[in-house]
Each structure stands twice: as C-alpha cells, then as structure tokens.
CSV table of C-alpha atoms in Angstrom, one decimal:
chain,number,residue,atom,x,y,z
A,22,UNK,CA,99.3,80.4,103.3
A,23,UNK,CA,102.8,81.1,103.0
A,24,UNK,CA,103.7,84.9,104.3
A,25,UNK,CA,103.1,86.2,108.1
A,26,UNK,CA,100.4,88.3,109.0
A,27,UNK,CA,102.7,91.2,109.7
A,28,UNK,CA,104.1,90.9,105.7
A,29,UNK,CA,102.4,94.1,104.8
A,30,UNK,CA,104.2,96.3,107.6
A,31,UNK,CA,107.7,94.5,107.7
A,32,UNK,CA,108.0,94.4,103.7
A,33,UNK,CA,105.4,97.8,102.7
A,34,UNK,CA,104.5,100.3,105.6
A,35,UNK,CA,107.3,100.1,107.8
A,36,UNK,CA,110.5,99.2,105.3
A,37,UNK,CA,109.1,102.6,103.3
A,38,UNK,CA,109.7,104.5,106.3
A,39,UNK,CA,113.2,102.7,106.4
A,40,UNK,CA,113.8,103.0,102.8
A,41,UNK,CA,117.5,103.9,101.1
A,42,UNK,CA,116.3,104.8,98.3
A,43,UNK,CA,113.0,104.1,95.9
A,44,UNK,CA,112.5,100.9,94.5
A,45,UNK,CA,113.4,100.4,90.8
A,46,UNK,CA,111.8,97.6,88.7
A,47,UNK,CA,114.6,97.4,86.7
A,48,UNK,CA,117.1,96.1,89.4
A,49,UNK,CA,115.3,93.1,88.8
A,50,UNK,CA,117.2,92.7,85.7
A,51,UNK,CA,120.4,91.7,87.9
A,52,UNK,CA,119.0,87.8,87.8
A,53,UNK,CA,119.3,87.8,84.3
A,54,UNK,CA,122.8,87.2,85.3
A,55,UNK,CA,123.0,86.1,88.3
A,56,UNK,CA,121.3,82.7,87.3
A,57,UNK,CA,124.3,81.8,85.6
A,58,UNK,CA,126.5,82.1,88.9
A,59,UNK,CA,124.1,80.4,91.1
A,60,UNK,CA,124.3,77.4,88.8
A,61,UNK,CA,128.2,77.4,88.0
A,62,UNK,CA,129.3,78.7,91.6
A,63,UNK,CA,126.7,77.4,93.8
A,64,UNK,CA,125.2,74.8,92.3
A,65,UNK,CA,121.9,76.2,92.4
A,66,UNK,CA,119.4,76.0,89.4
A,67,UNK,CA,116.4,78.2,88.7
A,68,UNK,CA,113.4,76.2,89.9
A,69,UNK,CA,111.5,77.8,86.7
A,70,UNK,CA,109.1,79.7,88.9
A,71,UNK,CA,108.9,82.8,90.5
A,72,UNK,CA,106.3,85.6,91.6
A,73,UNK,CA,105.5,88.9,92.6
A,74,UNK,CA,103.8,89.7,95.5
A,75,UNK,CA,101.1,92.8,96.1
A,76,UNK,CA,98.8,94.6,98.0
A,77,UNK,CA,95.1,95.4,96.8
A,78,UNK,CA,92.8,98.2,97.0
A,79,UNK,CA,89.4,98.3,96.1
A,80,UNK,CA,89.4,100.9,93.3
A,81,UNK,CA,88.3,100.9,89.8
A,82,UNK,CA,91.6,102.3,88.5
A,83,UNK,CA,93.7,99.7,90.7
A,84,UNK,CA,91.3,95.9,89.0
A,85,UNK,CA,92.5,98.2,85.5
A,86,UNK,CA,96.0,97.8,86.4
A,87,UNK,CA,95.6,94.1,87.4
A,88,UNK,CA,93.6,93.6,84.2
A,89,UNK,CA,96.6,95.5,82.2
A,90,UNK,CA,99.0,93.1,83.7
A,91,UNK,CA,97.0,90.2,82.9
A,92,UNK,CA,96.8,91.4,79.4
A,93,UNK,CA,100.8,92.1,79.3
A,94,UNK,CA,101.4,88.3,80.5
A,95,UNK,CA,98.8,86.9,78.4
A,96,UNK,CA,100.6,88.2,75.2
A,97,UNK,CA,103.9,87.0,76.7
A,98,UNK,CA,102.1,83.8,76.9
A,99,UNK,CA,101.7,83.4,73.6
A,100,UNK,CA,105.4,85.2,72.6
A,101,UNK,CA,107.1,82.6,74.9
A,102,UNK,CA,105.4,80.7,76.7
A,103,UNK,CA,105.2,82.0,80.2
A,104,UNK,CA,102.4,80.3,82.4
A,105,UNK,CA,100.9,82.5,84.9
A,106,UNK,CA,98.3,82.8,87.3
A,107,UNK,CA,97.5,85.9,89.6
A,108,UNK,CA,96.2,84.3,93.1
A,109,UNK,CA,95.3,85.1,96.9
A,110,UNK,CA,96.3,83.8,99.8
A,111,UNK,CA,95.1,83.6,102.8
A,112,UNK,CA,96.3,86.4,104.4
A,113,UNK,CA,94.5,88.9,101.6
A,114,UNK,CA,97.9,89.5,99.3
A,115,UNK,CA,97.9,88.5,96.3
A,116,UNK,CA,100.8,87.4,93.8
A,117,UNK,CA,101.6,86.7,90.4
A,118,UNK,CA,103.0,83.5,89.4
A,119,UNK,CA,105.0,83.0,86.8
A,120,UNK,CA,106.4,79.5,85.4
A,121,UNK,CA,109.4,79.4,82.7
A,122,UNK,CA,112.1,77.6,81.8
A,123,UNK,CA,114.2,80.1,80.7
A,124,UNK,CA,115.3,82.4,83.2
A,125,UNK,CA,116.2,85.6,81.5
A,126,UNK,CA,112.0,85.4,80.2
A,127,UNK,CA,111.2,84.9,84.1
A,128,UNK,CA,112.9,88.2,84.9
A,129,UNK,CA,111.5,89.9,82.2
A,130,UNK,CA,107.9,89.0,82.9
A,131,UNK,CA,107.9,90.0,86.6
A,132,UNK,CA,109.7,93.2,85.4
A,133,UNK,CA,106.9,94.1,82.7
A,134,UNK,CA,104.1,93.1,85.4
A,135,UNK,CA,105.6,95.3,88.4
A,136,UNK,CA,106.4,98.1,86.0
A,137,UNK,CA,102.8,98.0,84.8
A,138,UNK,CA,101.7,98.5,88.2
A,139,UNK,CA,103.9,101.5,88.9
A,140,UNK,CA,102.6,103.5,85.8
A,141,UNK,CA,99.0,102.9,87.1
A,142,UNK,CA,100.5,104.7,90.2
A,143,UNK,CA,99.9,101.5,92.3
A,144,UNK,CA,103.6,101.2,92.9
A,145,UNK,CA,103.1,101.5,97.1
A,146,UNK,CA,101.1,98.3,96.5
A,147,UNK,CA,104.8,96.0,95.4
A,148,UNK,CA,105.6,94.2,98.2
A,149,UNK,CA,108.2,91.8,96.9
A,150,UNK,CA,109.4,89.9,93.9
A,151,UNK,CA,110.4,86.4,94.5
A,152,UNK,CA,113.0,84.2,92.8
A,153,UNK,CA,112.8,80.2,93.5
A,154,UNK,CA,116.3,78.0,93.4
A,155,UNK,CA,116.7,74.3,93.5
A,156,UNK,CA,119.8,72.7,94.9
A,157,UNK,CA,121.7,70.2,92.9
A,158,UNK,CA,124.4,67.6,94.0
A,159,UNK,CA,127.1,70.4,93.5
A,160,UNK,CA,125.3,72.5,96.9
A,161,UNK,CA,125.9,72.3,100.1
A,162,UNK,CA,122.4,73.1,100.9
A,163,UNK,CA,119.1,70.4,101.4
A,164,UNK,CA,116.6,72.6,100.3
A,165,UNK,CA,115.2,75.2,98.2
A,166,UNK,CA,116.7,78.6,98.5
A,167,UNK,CA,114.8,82.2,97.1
A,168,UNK,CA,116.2,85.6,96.0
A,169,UNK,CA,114.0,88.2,97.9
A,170,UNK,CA,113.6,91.9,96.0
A,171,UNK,CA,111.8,94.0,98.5
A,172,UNK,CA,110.6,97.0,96.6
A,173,UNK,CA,110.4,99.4,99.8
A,174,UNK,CA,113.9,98.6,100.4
A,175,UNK,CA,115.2,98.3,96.8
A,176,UNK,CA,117.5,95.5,97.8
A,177,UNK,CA,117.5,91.8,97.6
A,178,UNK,CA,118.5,89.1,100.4
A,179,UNK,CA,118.5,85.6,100.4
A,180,UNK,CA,116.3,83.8,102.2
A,181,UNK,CA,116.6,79.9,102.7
A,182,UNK,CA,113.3,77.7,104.6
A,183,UNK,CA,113.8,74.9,106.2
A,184,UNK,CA,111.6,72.4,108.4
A,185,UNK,CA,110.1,73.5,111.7
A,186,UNK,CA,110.3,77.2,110.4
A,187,UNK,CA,114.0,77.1,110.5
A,188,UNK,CA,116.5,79.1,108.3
A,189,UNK,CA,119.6,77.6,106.8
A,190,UNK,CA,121.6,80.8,107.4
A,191,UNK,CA,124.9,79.4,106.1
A,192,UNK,CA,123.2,78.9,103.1
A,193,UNK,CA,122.0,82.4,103.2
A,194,UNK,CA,125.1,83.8,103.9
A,195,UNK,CA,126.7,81.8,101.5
A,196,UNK,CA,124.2,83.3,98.8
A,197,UNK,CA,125.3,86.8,99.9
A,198,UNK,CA,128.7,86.5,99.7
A,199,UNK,CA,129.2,85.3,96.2
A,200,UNK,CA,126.4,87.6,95.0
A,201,UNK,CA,127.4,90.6,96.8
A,202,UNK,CA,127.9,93.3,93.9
A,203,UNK,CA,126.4,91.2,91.6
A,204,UNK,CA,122.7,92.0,92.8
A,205,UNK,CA,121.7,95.3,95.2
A,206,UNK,CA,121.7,93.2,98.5
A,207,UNK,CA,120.8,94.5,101.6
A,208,UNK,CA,123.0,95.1,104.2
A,209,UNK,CA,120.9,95.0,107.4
A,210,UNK,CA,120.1,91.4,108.3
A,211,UNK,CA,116.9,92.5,110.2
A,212,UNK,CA,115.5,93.2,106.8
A,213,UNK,CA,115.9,89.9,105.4
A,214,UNK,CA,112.4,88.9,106.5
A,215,UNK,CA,111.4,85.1,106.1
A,216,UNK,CA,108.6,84.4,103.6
A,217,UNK,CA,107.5,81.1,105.2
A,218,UNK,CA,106.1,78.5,102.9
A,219,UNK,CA,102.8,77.3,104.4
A,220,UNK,CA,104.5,73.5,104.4
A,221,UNK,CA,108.0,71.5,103.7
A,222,UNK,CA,107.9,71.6,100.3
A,223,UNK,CA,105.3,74.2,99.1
A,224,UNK,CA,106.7,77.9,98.0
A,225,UNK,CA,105.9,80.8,100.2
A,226,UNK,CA,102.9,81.8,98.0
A,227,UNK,CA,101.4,78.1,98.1
C-alpha cells in the first residue's frame, strides 16, 4: 500500500533519536484553524478525511488500547457522525481512518484516538497523523496536498504526491510558508518524508 518499507525507521526509530522535543497530541489542535487559511489563502479545502498511522505489538494490553480507541470513536460516531475504520496495509502498519465533514470534529477524533494510545503507554507506537486537502479553482496546485504530524519529531510538513512518484515541491513550499507559525512545522527538509499513495489518486493509506 501506500507508505515505504523504511516508514517505521524514518518516521519512529530513527526520528526519536533525532527528536526536538516529545510529541504532544495536542499540537494537533493547530488544524482546527489552519483549515480556515488553507481554504481562504490557498484555496485548499479539507478533503473530509484524515488518519492516524501506528505500529502494533502483539500484547494483551496494546489489542485493549486499540479496542479503547474503537470504543472512543464509536461513541463519537454516534455524537457526530465520524465514520471510521482501523485497517492494515500492506506493509504491517496500521491506521485509523476517519471521514467528516466538519473539520474541527476530524481533529478532535484523531486527537482523542492518539491520546488514548499514549495513556495505554503505547505512545512509541504513533507514527504519524495525516491531514488530506483538495485543491479548488483558487490553487495553483493539480493535486491533492496532506498536512504530515510526525509524532517523533513533533512537527508537521507538507507533503504534496504527484504522478510517477513525484513531489510538487512549490506546492509544498507554498504550504509552509503561509503556515509557518500557524502550525509547529519542521524545519529540516530531510524530515519531510513522502507517504506515497499506492496509485494516482488513492491516499497514502489506500
């Protein structure tokens, strides 16, 4: 599917060894805002989707955690309407999926799933959260674009896919620019890893 075999060291293992600082679940509060400037300064709207990405372990206490989580989105389910799915790929990570319309209940989902996960003490086991964007007439990009939160690095980057695994880095640096202080981006461009959908059209966890 989507992510490259080496996911787990660039985005867990080897970014913890790199890390600024530790991860905090509650940066990813910052797209409850910065929705609105990706729509009115970019042109950018939410695609309605996003997901979280993890590692397992074959434990007991960790298939509680992912049981607590389903149980947390399964009552937002009902409170707003949040669809979700927790899936596999082929790689052996697995992700939670969430589809809403309203972005501000996105964020607040994937924040109340990775938080459950770090009070189980599975919080090594984030990888990334993952925001989708749709371009409108008012872009200057052709494709999708995604906000990055890589929870060893406790900063966000831009990432935007193309064909041919190709990256639209104006787009990208476009992104950062206009976002910069708005989100916790980071500043080293060799940690803006590409989550590669598995084809044109498909979302790096397809």
């Amino acid at each position: 599917m989507g992510l490259l075999d080496g996911l787990r060291s660039v985005l867990g293992l080897r970014a913890e060894s790199d890390a600024k600082r530790d991860a905090d679940p509650d940066d990813l509060f910052g797209m409850s805002t910065a929705y609105f400037t990706m729509e009115a300064e970019l042109g950018y709207d939410s695609a309605e989707v996003g997901a979280l990405c993890f590692s397992g372990v074959d434990s007991s206490t960790f298939r509680e955690a992912v049981s607590e989580v389903e149980a947390i989105l399964e009552a937002g389910r009902e409170e707003t309407g949040t669809e979700f799915e927790i899936a596999e790929d082929d790689h052996g990570y697995r992700w939670v999926i969430l589809e809403e319309d309203d972005p501000e209940d996105l964020v607040t989902s994937m924040h109340f799933a990775a938080d459950t996960f770090i009070e189980h003490g599975y919080g090594s086991r984030l990888l990334a959260a993952v925001f989708a964007y749709e371009g409108t007439a008012a872009s200057d990009g052709d494709g999708p674009v995604y906000w990055i939160y890589s929870f060893r690095r406790g900063r966000f980057y831009p990432f935007a896919p193309r064909p041919g695994h190709e990256r639209d880095s104006s787009a990208e640096f476009k992104l950062e620019s206009v976002l910069d202080g708005e989100l916790e981006i980071e500043t080293e461009k060799d940690h803006w890893y590409p989550l590669w959908p598995s084809s044109s059209g498909t979302h790096p966890w397809e």
